[in-house]
Amino acid sequence: MPNHIYDKDNLIRRLEAYLGKTFEEIDNKGMFKHVQDFNLQKGIAGSIVEQCIFEYPPDTKQEADLIIVDGTENVKTELKTTGMLIQEKPRRHYVAKEPMSITAVGVYDIAEQEFETSHFWQKLEHMLIIYYYYAANHAVSAYEYKDFPVVGYEFHEFSAEDVEVLKNDWEHVRALCAKVVSHHSGPRDKSWKAAVKQEYIDVHGELRRVLSYIDLAPKFPPRFRLKKPTLSSIIAKHFGYDLEQLPGRYVSISDIDSKCRELTKLYAGENIRQLINRFNLELQTDGQLSMKGVAEKIVIAMFGGTAKKLNQIDLFERFGLIAKTIAFTSKGGRTEDMKLYHIDFSEMIRENVIDDDGTERAMTFEDSDMYAYFADHALLCIMFQEAPENPETKYRPNSLSSNVFLGFKRIVFSDEFIDTKVRKLWEDTRDKIMNHKLTDVIQKRSDGTTVILKNGEVSTAPNFLKGSENDVFVRGSGKDSSMHNKTECVNGIRMLPQYVWIKGLSVVEELKQTPEI
């Protein structure tokens, strides 16, 4: 493939010339003027990069895209184009817009492969990643990509530790596929493939608990993907957004579980005040402590870190772990409802998506950010319990510093939970917005009287699914529901910023069903 061979120094000069340019400025083939006439096998962004920057036609081979001549070496390199969004907190930085598709899984024959020679590793061993900024806060058509700029590129190679993580992940997938195939004897005809496919669909969800850096696209045939958190970690390093590196070696999610077991053995039973003193943490007085804030600092210290926030820790970002503080009542009962993430309503009502082969089709639940959040992340729950009542004095300490550390659990949401509770919220929210069923409801007290705010305004909220209707629900977040706090507008209705939440009782039930770490 002579047109796919590039001298590295010349290629760097070529790429440097395109930095800061929009896809429209890069387009030297009139692709945006005739976007429907082109074979966009990798979407418009990937096609512009391939055909206009690298000047070669699209292909669907499983081999690496490029050969890059670096001195005396000819390096087979996979070309990837990935979009980024800007996240404002804790400080402004790029994050991955979506997972990075790698290659097809090959359910029927992956058992016959070895990692080092697999299509999967051939695609990942050497990558040239072209980064562009998705400069829109809503879903756009292929034509509207013309305004998005190319902002960076990277010749990426994984560290030895990361390779071990990827190999572990791949072997988990191979083992599951091999087990499924072994259950079906006979000739490998159409009916055999149908039986293997059905069993794979039935059982593949169990992989989510053991996969670290990758997931499988939720359709058949499945594709390997780098998870959004893993890709965001790569992006952070490239663009200089430094996440803290914790001491220790973690090459699988089970290594984190082992560390959590070690920490539980060391510190379970100690209260917050004792832990603050043990780790020499400088925190505010009891009256100003927040459970989330103090627990974050304690857990970071337990893991040997110094960052102020858990989302500034590389380990949690790479493995897609979202740390959440759980405070049980003294009897182990209901905890508070848990806020998860802010809803992007433009993404929520997206109607079409473009697959890796360039095919445009209708949006499904499995394509959504909501599905990805629950499927790609695990909740690392740091558990505390309120101090019990003194049986003699009937006095229960109400100081936050008396809460006792219990340990950790890692919630991985089941297929059933995602396909029922989460899907219900996604479908209900889309239906209300897209079919104009969204209304602004006057808030009432239990006695039927209208809630009036301190400034005299009537309290209102949109009729999104509530916690009384579903375990996963939507709720606004703000100081109060006065008009100046309603900074979002959907279908002409002003509202507080809206977040996805899980009911406290549901969290408790998930924790009961989750094995101890």
Short mmCIF file of C-alpha atoms in Angstrom, two decimals:
data_model
loop_
_atom_site.label_atom_id
_atom_site.label_comp_id
_atom_site.label_asym_id
_atom_site.label_seq_id
_atom_site.Cartn_x
_atom_site.Cartn_y
_atom_site.Cartn_z
CA MET A 1 0.00 0.00 0.00
CA PRO A 2 2.43 2.70 -1.24
CA ASN A 3 0.08 5.62 -0.56
CA HIS A 4 -0.04 4.66 3.12
CA ILE A 5 3.71 5.03 3.81
CA TYR A 6 4.88 8.26 5.47
CA ASP A 7 8.20 9.57 6.70
CA LYS A 8 7.64 10.61 10.32
CA ASP A 9 9.47 13.96 10.12
CA ASN A 10 7.61 14.94 6.95
CA LEU A 11 4.35 13.78 8.48
CA ILE A 12 4.90 15.94 11.57
CA ARG A 13 5.46 18.98 9.36
CA ARG A 14 2.29 18.15 7.45
CA LEU A 15 0.22 17.77 10.63
CA GLU A 16 1.63 20.96 12.17
CA ALA A 17 0.37 22.88 9.13
CA TYR A 18 -3.19 21.75 9.83
CA LEU A 19 -3.31 22.58 13.56
CA GLY A 20 -5.92 25.22 14.32
CA LYS A 21 -7.65 24.79 10.97
CA THR A 22 -11.30 23.81 10.76
CA PHE A 23 -12.43 20.77 8.81
CA GLU A 24 -13.88 23.12 6.19
CA GLU A 25 -10.46 24.74 5.73
CA ILE A 26 -8.84 21.30 5.48
CA ASP A 27 -11.43 19.98 3.01
CA ASN A 28 -9.73 20.10 -0.39
CA LYS A 29 -12.12 17.65 -2.04
CA GLY A 30 -15.39 19.52 -1.63
CA MET A 31 -16.66 16.91 0.81
CA PHE A 32 -18.87 19.33 2.74
CA LYS A 33 -20.46 20.65 -0.46
CA HIS A 34 -21.38 17.11 -1.49
CA VAL A 35 -21.43 15.37 1.88
CA GLN A 36 -24.11 12.88 0.80
CA ASP A 37 -22.06 11.75 -2.21
CA PHE A 38 -19.01 10.60 -0.25
CA ASN A 39 -18.44 7.21 1.33
CA LEU A 40 -17.99 8.34 4.94
CA GLN A 41 -16.93 5.03 6.42
CA LYS A 42 -15.46 6.72 9.49
CA GLY A 43 -17.84 9.65 9.76
CA ILE A 44 -17.12 13.06 8.29
CA ALA A 45 -14.25 13.91 10.69
CA GLY A 46 -12.33 10.68 10.09
CA SER A 47 -13.00 10.83 6.36
CA ILE A 48 -11.68 14.40 6.08
CA VAL A 49 -8.51 13.40 7.94
CA GLU A 50 -7.94 10.28 5.82
CA GLN A 51 -8.80 11.71 2.43
CA CYS A 52 -7.67 15.33 2.76
CA ILE A 53 -4.72 15.25 5.18
CA PHE A 54 -3.36 11.77 4.45
CA GLU A 55 -4.72 11.69 0.89
CA TYR A 56 -5.78 8.07 0.71
CA PRO A 57 -9.20 6.52 0.00
CA PRO A 58 -11.23 4.86 2.76
CA ASP A 59 -10.76 1.18 3.56
CA THR A 60 -12.19 -1.30 6.03
CA LYS A 61 -9.18 -3.61 6.46
CA GLN A 62 -8.45 -4.86 9.95
CA GLU A 63 -4.73 -4.14 9.47
CA ALA A 64 -3.19 -0.90 10.71
CA ASP A 65 -3.88 2.13 8.48
CA LEU A 66 -0.37 3.56 8.05
CA ILE A 67 3.29 2.62 7.85
CA ILE A 68 5.38 5.38 9.41
CA VAL A 69 9.08 5.40 8.60
CA ASP A 70 10.96 6.48 11.73
CA GLY A 71 14.67 6.29 11.01
CA THR A 72 15.33 2.67 10.12
CA GLU A 73 12.01 1.43 11.51
CA ASN A 74 8.78 0.92 9.59
CA VAL A 75 6.06 1.24 12.23
CA LYS A 76 2.57 -0.06 11.46
CA THR A 77 0.30 2.64 12.88
CA GLU A 78 -3.44 2.93 13.32
CA LEU A 79 -4.94 6.32 12.46
CA LYS A 80 -7.66 7.51 14.84
CA THR A 81 -9.66 10.73 14.77
CA THR A 82 -11.39 11.61 18.02
CA GLY A 83 -13.58 14.48 19.14
CA MET A 84 -13.21 16.31 22.44
CA LEU A 85 -15.41 18.48 24.60
CA ILE A 86 -14.31 21.09 27.13
CA GLN A 87 -15.03 20.40 30.79
CA GLU A 88 -14.87 23.44 33.04
CA LYS A 89 -14.24 21.84 36.45
CA PRO A 90 -12.10 21.50 38.46
CA ARG A 91 -10.35 23.59 35.81
CA ARG A 92 -10.88 23.97 32.08
CA HIS A 93 -9.65 20.92 30.14
CA TYR A 94 -10.46 18.61 27.23
CA VAL A 95 -12.31 15.31 27.73
CA ALA A 96 -13.33 12.60 25.29
CA LYS A 97 -16.64 13.15 23.55
CA GLU A 98 -17.28 9.41 23.14
CA PRO A 99 -15.53 6.03 23.40
CA MET A 100 -12.93 5.17 20.75
CA SER A 101 -13.95 2.28 18.51
CA ILE A 102 -11.07 -0.17 17.96
CA THR A 103 -12.09 -3.25 15.98
CA ALA A 104 -14.65 -6.05 15.77
CA VAL A 105 -14.54 -8.65 18.55
CA GLY A 106 -14.86 -11.77 16.38
CA VAL A 107 -17.03 -13.71 18.83
CA TYR A 108 -16.86 -16.91 16.77
CA ASP A 109 -13.07 -17.16 16.43
CA ILE A 110 -11.38 -14.93 19.04
CA ALA A 111 -10.63 -18.06 21.11
CA GLU A 112 -8.13 -19.07 18.41
CA GLN A 113 -6.16 -15.80 18.72
CA GLU A 114 -3.33 -14.70 21.01
CA PHE A 115 -3.20 -11.16 22.36
CA GLU A 116 0.17 -10.24 20.82
CA THR A 117 -1.00 -11.13 17.29
CA SER A 118 -4.68 -10.21 17.67
CA HIS A 119 -6.42 -7.63 15.49
CA PHE A 120 -7.17 -5.79 18.74
CA TRP A 121 -3.52 -5.29 19.68
CA GLN A 122 -2.47 -4.55 16.09
CA LYS A 123 -4.88 -1.62 16.20
CA LEU A 124 -3.68 -0.33 19.58
CA GLU A 125 0.08 -0.96 19.67
CA HIS A 126 0.96 2.19 17.70
CA MET A 127 -1.66 4.88 17.18
CA LEU A 128 -1.62 8.30 15.58
CA ILE A 129 -4.51 10.16 17.19
CA ILE A 130 -5.84 13.32 15.55
CA TYR A 131 -7.74 15.44 18.08
CA TYR A 132 -10.47 17.88 17.14
CA TYR A 133 -12.60 20.13 19.32
CA TYR A 134 -16.32 19.40 19.05
CA ALA A 135 -17.21 23.08 19.21
CA ALA A 136 -20.95 22.71 19.76
CA ASN A 137 -23.16 22.15 22.77
CA HIS A 138 -25.67 20.10 20.80
CA ALA A 139 -25.75 17.25 18.29
CA VAL A 140 -24.94 18.43 14.77
CA SER A 141 -25.27 17.13 11.22
CA ALA A 142 -22.28 15.91 9.23
CA TYR A 143 -22.23 19.23 7.38
CA GLU A 144 -21.91 21.23 10.60
CA TYR A 145 -18.61 19.52 11.44
CA LYS A 146 -17.06 22.03 9.03
CA ASP A 147 -16.59 24.52 11.90
CA PHE A 148 -14.72 22.13 14.23
CA PRO A 149 -10.95 22.75 14.47
CA VAL A 150 -8.13 20.21 14.60
CA VAL A 151 -6.32 21.06 17.85
CA GLY A 152 -3.68 18.37 18.29
CA TYR A 153 -2.14 15.06 17.29
CA GLU A 154 -0.26 12.36 19.17
CA PHE A 155 1.85 9.34 18.30
CA HIS A 156 0.51 7.25 21.15
CA GLU A 157 2.01 4.12 22.64
CA PHE A 158 0.72 2.58 25.85
CA SER A 159 3.02 2.08 28.83
CA ALA A 160 3.99 -1.46 29.83
CA GLU A 161 1.54 -1.23 32.73
CA ASP A 162 -1.29 -0.09 30.43
CA VAL A 163 -0.50 -2.92 28.00
CA GLU A 164 -0.94 -5.38 30.86
CA VAL A 165 -4.35 -3.86 31.65
CA LEU A 166 -5.41 -4.08 28.00
CA LYS A 167 -4.19 -7.67 27.76
CA ASN A 168 -6.15 -8.62 30.89
CA ASP A 169 -9.27 -7.00 29.42
CA TRP A 170 -8.86 -8.76 26.06
CA GLU A 171 -8.35 -12.12 27.76
CA HIS A 172 -11.55 -11.65 29.77
CA VAL A 173 -13.44 -11.11 26.50
CA ARG A 174 -11.73 -14.07 24.82
CA ALA A 175 -12.52 -16.34 27.79
CA LEU A 176 -16.21 -15.43 27.73
CA CYS A 177 -16.49 -15.92 23.96
CA ALA A 178 -14.60 -19.23 24.18
CA LYS A 179 -16.97 -20.44 26.90
CA VAL A 180 -20.01 -19.48 24.83
CA VAL A 181 -18.67 -21.19 21.69
CA SER A 182 -17.79 -24.35 23.66
CA HIS A 183 -21.46 -24.77 24.58
CA HIS A 184 -22.45 -25.27 20.93
CA SER A 185 -21.20 -28.26 18.96
CA GLY A 186 -21.87 -29.25 15.38
CA PRO A 187 -21.15 -27.59 12.05
CA ARG A 188 -20.57 -23.84 12.14
CA ASP A 189 -23.54 -23.02 9.98
CA LYS A 190 -26.15 -20.29 10.16
CA SER A 191 -28.11 -21.92 12.99
CA TRP A 192 -24.89 -22.49 14.98
CA LYS A 193 -23.97 -18.81 14.65
CA ALA A 194 -27.48 -17.80 15.69
CA ALA A 195 -27.24 -19.93 18.86
CA VAL A 196 -23.79 -18.53 19.75
CA LYS A 197 -25.01 -14.99 19.10
CA GLN A 198 -28.02 -15.41 21.39
CA GLU A 199 -25.99 -16.84 24.27
CA TYR A 200 -23.40 -14.08 23.90
CA ILE A 201 -26.15 -11.44 24.05
CA ASP A 202 -27.56 -13.12 27.17
CA VAL A 203 -24.29 -13.26 29.13
CA HIS A 204 -21.96 -10.52 27.87
CA GLY A 205 -23.11 -8.08 30.57
CA GLU A 206 -21.06 -9.97 33.16
CA LEU A 207 -17.91 -8.60 31.52
CA ARG A 208 -18.59 -5.09 32.79
CA ARG A 209 -17.54 -6.02 36.31
CA VAL A 210 -14.08 -7.18 35.19
CA LEU A 211 -13.17 -4.88 32.26
CA SER A 212 -10.94 -1.93 33.09
CA TYR A 213 -9.97 0.12 30.01
CA ILE A 214 -12.31 -1.24 27.37
CA ASP A 215 -15.96 -2.00 26.85
CA LEU A 216 -17.91 -3.62 24.04
CA ALA A 217 -20.23 -1.58 21.85
CA PRO A 218 -23.81 -2.64 22.76
CA LYS A 219 -24.82 -4.30 19.52
CA PHE A 220 -24.02 -7.47 17.60
CA PRO A 221 -21.50 -8.06 16.21
CA PRO A 222 -19.78 -6.25 19.10
CA ARG A 223 -16.75 -3.98 18.77
CA PHE A 224 -13.94 -3.31 21.20
CA ARG A 225 -13.87 0.30 22.40
CA LEU A 226 -11.63 2.32 24.68
CA LYS A 227 -13.91 3.66 27.39
CA LYS A 228 -14.50 7.40 27.53
CA PRO A 229 -12.74 7.72 30.92
CA THR A 230 -9.68 5.86 29.60
CA LEU A 231 -9.55 8.04 26.50
CA SER A 232 -10.02 11.17 28.63
CA SER A 233 -6.99 10.12 30.68
CA ILE A 234 -4.91 9.84 27.48
CA ILE A 235 -6.17 13.27 26.39
CA ALA A 236 -5.38 14.80 29.79
CA LYS A 237 -1.77 13.65 29.63
CA HIS A 238 -1.29 14.84 26.06
CA PHE A 239 -2.70 18.33 26.65
CA GLY A 240 -0.94 18.83 29.97
CA TYR A 241 -3.91 18.52 32.31
CA ASP A 242 -2.00 16.67 34.98
CA LEU A 243 -3.89 14.16 37.07
CA GLU A 244 -2.20 12.95 40.24
CA GLN A 245 -0.42 9.60 39.98
CA LEU A 246 -1.00 7.51 43.09
CA PRO A 247 1.73 5.27 44.49
CA GLY A 248 1.25 1.55 43.86
CA ARG A 249 0.76 -0.68 40.84
CA TYR A 250 -2.73 -1.17 39.42
CA VAL A 251 -3.06 -3.27 36.27
CA SER A 252 -6.64 -4.46 36.70
CA ILE A 253 -9.77 -3.43 38.53
CA SER A 254 -9.11 -6.31 40.93
CA ASP A 255 -5.91 -4.54 42.05
CA ILE A 256 -8.03 -1.60 43.18
CA ASP A 257 -10.36 -4.02 44.95
CA SER A 258 -7.35 -5.50 46.76
CA LYS A 259 -6.22 -2.04 47.87
CA CYS A 260 -9.72 -1.29 49.16
CA ARG A 261 -9.70 -4.53 51.17
CA GLU A 262 -6.35 -3.56 52.65
CA LEU A 263 -7.63 -0.09 53.61
CA THR A 264 -10.80 -1.54 55.12
CA LYS A 265 -8.77 -3.94 57.24
CA LEU A 266 -6.60 -1.05 58.46
CA TYR A 267 -9.21 1.63 59.14
CA ALA A 268 -12.72 0.14 59.46
CA GLY A 269 -14.30 1.13 62.76
CA GLU A 270 -12.51 4.47 63.05
CA ASN A 271 -14.64 7.60 62.99
CA ILE A 272 -14.07 10.65 60.84
CA ARG A 273 -12.36 12.63 63.58
CA GLN A 274 -9.90 9.79 64.21
CA LEU A 275 -9.16 9.48 60.49
CA ILE A 276 -8.66 13.24 60.16
CA ASN A 277 -6.11 13.10 62.96
CA ARG A 278 -4.44 9.94 61.62
CA PHE A 279 -3.77 11.51 58.21
CA ASN A 280 -2.99 15.01 59.56
CA LEU A 281 -5.70 16.58 57.44
CA GLU A 282 -6.50 20.24 57.86
CA LEU A 283 -10.27 20.51 57.76
CA GLN A 284 -12.85 22.98 58.91
CA THR A 285 -14.70 22.66 62.19
CA ASP A 286 -17.61 20.24 62.58
CA GLY A 287 -20.23 22.83 61.84
CA GLN A 288 -18.75 23.47 58.40
CA LEU A 289 -17.87 19.91 57.40
CA SER A 290 -19.64 18.34 54.43
CA MET A 291 -19.80 14.57 54.26
CA LYS A 292 -18.71 14.52 50.61
CA GLY A 293 -15.82 16.92 51.12
CA VAL A 294 -14.34 15.28 54.19
CA ALA A 295 -14.75 11.73 52.84
CA GLU A 296 -12.99 12.68 49.60
CA LYS A 297 -9.98 14.01 51.46
CA ILE A 298 -9.81 10.96 53.73
CA VAL A 299 -9.99 8.49 50.84
CA ILE A 300 -7.34 10.38 48.83
CA ALA A 301 -5.08 10.27 51.89
CA MET A 302 -5.77 6.54 52.37
CA PHE A 303 -4.59 5.89 48.80
CA GLY A 304 -1.47 7.99 49.39
CA GLY A 305 -2.55 11.02 47.36
CA THR A 306 -2.58 14.76 47.99
CA ALA A 307 -5.11 16.06 45.43
CA LYS A 308 -8.11 18.03 46.62
CA LYS A 309 -10.68 16.13 44.55
CA LEU A 310 -11.05 12.49 43.56
CA ASN A 311 -11.64 13.48 39.93
CA GLN A 312 -8.06 14.81 39.89
CA ILE A 313 -6.70 11.30 40.48
CA ASP A 314 -5.50 9.49 37.35
CA LEU A 315 -6.26 6.03 38.76
CA PHE A 316 -9.99 6.72 39.12
CA GLU A 317 -10.19 8.41 35.72
CA ARG A 318 -8.44 5.60 33.84
CA PHE A 319 -10.55 2.83 35.35
CA GLY A 320 -13.85 4.71 35.04
CA LEU A 321 -14.44 4.80 38.79
CA ILE A 322 -16.72 7.45 40.24
CA ALA A 323 -16.24 7.74 43.98
CA LYS A 324 -19.41 8.31 45.99
CA THR A 325 -19.82 8.76 49.71
CA ILE A 326 -22.55 6.68 51.36
CA ALA A 327 -23.78 7.51 54.86
CA PHE A 328 -26.04 4.85 56.38
CA THR A 329 -28.31 5.45 59.33
CA SER A 330 -27.22 3.78 62.56
CA LYS A 331 -29.50 0.84 61.67
CA GLY A 332 -28.03 0.49 58.18
CA GLY A 333 -31.06 2.00 56.49
CA ARG A 334 -31.80 4.62 53.88
CA THR A 335 -29.07 6.89 52.66
CA GLU A 336 -29.59 10.17 50.81
CA ASP A 337 -30.51 10.25 47.13
CA MET A 338 -27.35 10.25 44.99
CA LYS A 339 -26.69 12.92 42.35
CA LEU A 340 -24.86 11.52 39.32
CA TYR A 341 -24.40 13.88 36.37
CA HIS A 342 -25.74 16.95 34.58
CA ILE A 343 -28.01 16.21 31.60
CA ASP A 344 -27.04 17.41 28.13
CA PHE A 345 -30.51 17.92 26.67
CA SER A 346 -29.24 18.43 23.12
CA GLU A 347 -27.70 14.96 23.24
CA MET A 348 -30.80 13.58 24.93
CA ILE A 349 -33.01 14.43 21.95
CA ARG A 350 -30.56 13.50 19.20
CA GLU A 351 -32.45 11.62 16.49
CA ASN A 352 -29.69 10.01 14.40
CA VAL A 353 -26.20 8.58 14.86
CA ILE A 354 -23.46 7.62 12.41
CA ASP A 355 -21.89 4.19 12.86
CA ASP A 356 -18.20 3.41 12.37
CA ASP A 357 -18.89 2.37 8.79
CA GLY A 358 -20.52 5.74 8.03
CA THR A 359 -24.08 4.42 8.08
CA GLU A 360 -26.61 6.86 9.52
CA ARG A 361 -29.41 5.33 11.58
CA ALA A 362 -31.96 6.21 14.24
CA MET A 363 -30.71 6.92 17.75
CA THR A 364 -31.25 4.15 20.30
CA PHE A 365 -30.98 4.02 24.07
CA GLU A 366 -27.68 2.12 23.76
CA ASP A 367 -26.20 5.05 21.81
CA SER A 368 -27.03 7.57 24.52
CA ASP A 369 -24.84 9.31 27.09
CA MET A 370 -27.21 8.00 29.76
CA TYR A 371 -26.55 4.39 28.76
CA ALA A 372 -22.80 5.04 28.53
CA TYR A 373 -22.67 6.58 32.00
CA PHE A 374 -24.22 3.54 33.66
CA ALA A 375 -22.48 0.96 31.43
CA ASP A 376 -18.97 2.48 31.35
CA HIS A 377 -18.62 3.53 34.98
CA ALA A 378 -18.62 1.81 38.32
CA LEU A 379 -19.41 3.57 41.57
CA LEU A 380 -16.72 3.13 44.20
CA CYS A 381 -18.80 3.62 47.32
CA ILE A 382 -17.01 4.81 50.44
CA MET A 383 -19.30 3.74 53.25
CA PHE A 384 -19.82 5.41 56.61
CA GLN A 385 -22.41 4.86 59.31
CA GLU A 386 -23.94 7.32 61.73
CA ALA A 387 -22.98 6.76 65.34
CA PRO A 388 -25.53 4.62 67.24
CA GLU A 389 -27.65 5.85 70.09
CA ASN A 390 -26.17 5.39 73.56
CA PRO A 391 -28.47 2.79 75.22
CA GLU A 392 -28.09 4.39 78.65
CA THR A 393 -28.41 8.09 77.85
CA LYS A 394 -30.57 7.63 74.69
CA TYR A 395 -28.24 10.22 73.16
CA ARG A 396 -27.09 9.90 69.55
CA PRO A 397 -24.08 12.04 68.57
CA ASN A 398 -25.12 14.24 65.68
CA SER A 399 -21.62 15.47 64.87
CA LEU A 400 -20.43 14.45 61.42
CA SER A 401 -17.03 13.62 62.87
CA SER A 402 -18.58 10.74 64.83
CA ASN A 403 -19.58 8.87 61.63
CA VAL A 404 -17.72 5.55 61.43
CA PHE A 405 -15.86 4.25 58.35
CA LEU A 406 -17.19 0.83 57.25
CA GLY A 407 -15.28 0.10 54.04
CA PHE A 408 -15.78 0.06 50.27
CA LYS A 409 -18.11 -1.51 47.73
CA ARG A 410 -18.00 -1.22 43.96
CA ILE A 411 -21.40 -0.98 42.28
CA VAL A 412 -21.50 -2.20 38.68
CA PHE A 413 -25.00 -1.69 37.35
CA SER A 414 -26.61 -4.85 36.01
CA ASP A 415 -28.05 -5.22 32.52
CA GLU A 416 -31.48 -5.54 34.09
CA PHE A 417 -31.11 -2.29 36.06
CA ILE A 418 -29.91 -0.42 32.97
CA ASP A 419 -32.52 -1.91 30.66
CA THR A 420 -35.43 -1.18 33.00
CA LYS A 421 -34.79 1.72 35.39
CA VAL A 422 -32.36 3.69 33.24
CA ARG A 423 -34.09 3.03 29.93
CA LYS A 424 -37.42 4.12 31.45
CA LEU A 425 -35.95 7.50 32.39
CA TRP A 426 -34.33 7.99 28.97
CA GLU A 427 -37.51 7.13 27.08
CA ASP A 428 -39.73 9.23 29.35
CA THR A 429 -37.47 12.29 29.14
CA ARG A 430 -37.17 12.10 25.35
CA ASP A 431 -40.91 11.59 24.97
CA LYS A 432 -41.77 14.64 27.07
CA ILE A 433 -39.34 16.91 25.25
CA MET A 434 -39.77 15.65 21.68
CA ASN A 435 -43.55 15.25 21.83
CA HIS A 436 -44.15 18.52 23.70
CA LYS A 437 -45.44 16.92 26.89
CA LEU A 438 -43.06 18.86 29.12
CA THR A 439 -44.83 21.23 31.51
CA ASP A 440 -43.81 23.49 34.38
CA VAL A 441 -45.61 22.25 37.49
CA ILE A 442 -46.48 24.39 40.52
CA GLN A 443 -45.00 22.71 43.59
CA LYS A 444 -47.38 21.74 46.40
CA ARG A 445 -46.87 20.74 50.01
CA SER A 446 -48.33 17.51 51.37
CA ASP A 447 -51.35 19.47 52.60
CA GLY A 448 -52.02 20.79 49.09
CA THR A 449 -50.88 24.37 49.67
CA THR A 450 -48.64 26.10 47.13
CA VAL A 451 -44.93 26.42 47.92
CA ILE A 452 -43.95 30.09 48.00
CA LEU A 453 -40.26 31.01 47.97
CA LYS A 454 -38.73 33.62 50.28
CA ASN A 455 -38.67 36.16 47.46
CA GLY A 456 -42.41 35.70 46.93
CA GLU A 457 -42.17 33.63 43.74
CA VAL A 458 -44.24 30.48 43.31
CA SER A 459 -42.03 27.38 43.25
CA THR A 460 -42.24 25.40 40.00
CA ALA A 461 -40.38 22.45 38.46
CA PRO A 462 -40.61 20.53 35.15
CA ASN A 463 -42.60 17.28 35.10
CA PHE A 464 -39.63 15.00 34.48
CA LEU A 465 -39.75 11.54 36.07
CA LYS A 466 -39.53 11.82 39.86
CA GLY A 467 -38.05 9.60 42.53
CA SER A 468 -41.56 8.50 43.51
CA GLU A 469 -42.01 7.13 39.97
CA ASN A 470 -38.66 5.49 39.23
CA ASP A 471 -35.43 4.59 41.03
CA VAL A 472 -33.47 6.69 38.52
CA PHE A 473 -34.94 10.15 38.09
CA VAL A 474 -34.34 13.79 37.19
CA ARG A 475 -34.10 16.62 39.69
CA GLY A 476 -32.89 20.19 39.45
CA SER A 477 -30.02 21.44 41.55
CA GLY A 478 -29.68 24.98 42.87
CA LYS A 479 -30.01 27.14 45.95
CA ASP A 480 -33.77 27.34 45.39
CA SER A 481 -36.16 27.36 42.44
CA SER A 482 -36.31 31.13 42.07
CA MET A 483 -36.16 32.42 38.52
CA HIS A 484 -32.60 33.77 38.66
CA ASN A 485 -31.33 30.24 39.47
CA LYS A 486 -33.15 28.75 36.47
CA THR A 487 -30.29 28.93 34.02
CA GLU A 488 -31.48 26.18 31.66
CA CYS A 489 -34.30 26.35 29.15
CA VAL A 490 -35.97 23.34 27.51
CA ASN A 491 -38.98 23.73 25.20
CA GLY A 492 -39.27 27.33 26.36
CA ILE A 493 -39.47 26.33 30.04
CA ARG A 494 -36.84 27.84 32.31
CA MET A 495 -35.52 25.47 34.95
CA LEU A 496 -32.68 24.77 37.34
CA PRO A 497 -29.75 22.76 35.91
CA GLN A 498 -31.14 19.22 35.72
CA TYR A 499 -29.28 16.14 36.98
CA VAL A 500 -29.76 12.38 36.92
CA TRP A 501 -30.19 10.94 40.42
CA ILE A 502 -30.62 7.53 42.04
CA LYS A 503 -32.96 7.05 44.99
CA GLY A 504 -31.25 6.43 48.30
CA LEU A 505 -33.26 3.26 48.92
CA SER A 506 -32.22 1.94 45.52
CA VAL A 507 -28.56 2.60 46.35
CA VAL A 508 -28.97 0.64 49.59
CA GLU A 509 -30.54 -2.27 47.68
CA GLU A 510 -27.74 -2.23 45.08
CA LEU A 511 -25.18 -2.28 47.89
CA LYS A 512 -26.92 -5.24 49.54
CA GLN A 513 -26.67 -7.17 46.27
CA THR A 514 -23.05 -6.12 45.71
CA PRO A 515 -20.39 -8.46 47.11
CA GLU A 516 -17.86 -7.13 49.58
CA ILE A 517 -14.66 -5.89 47.98
#
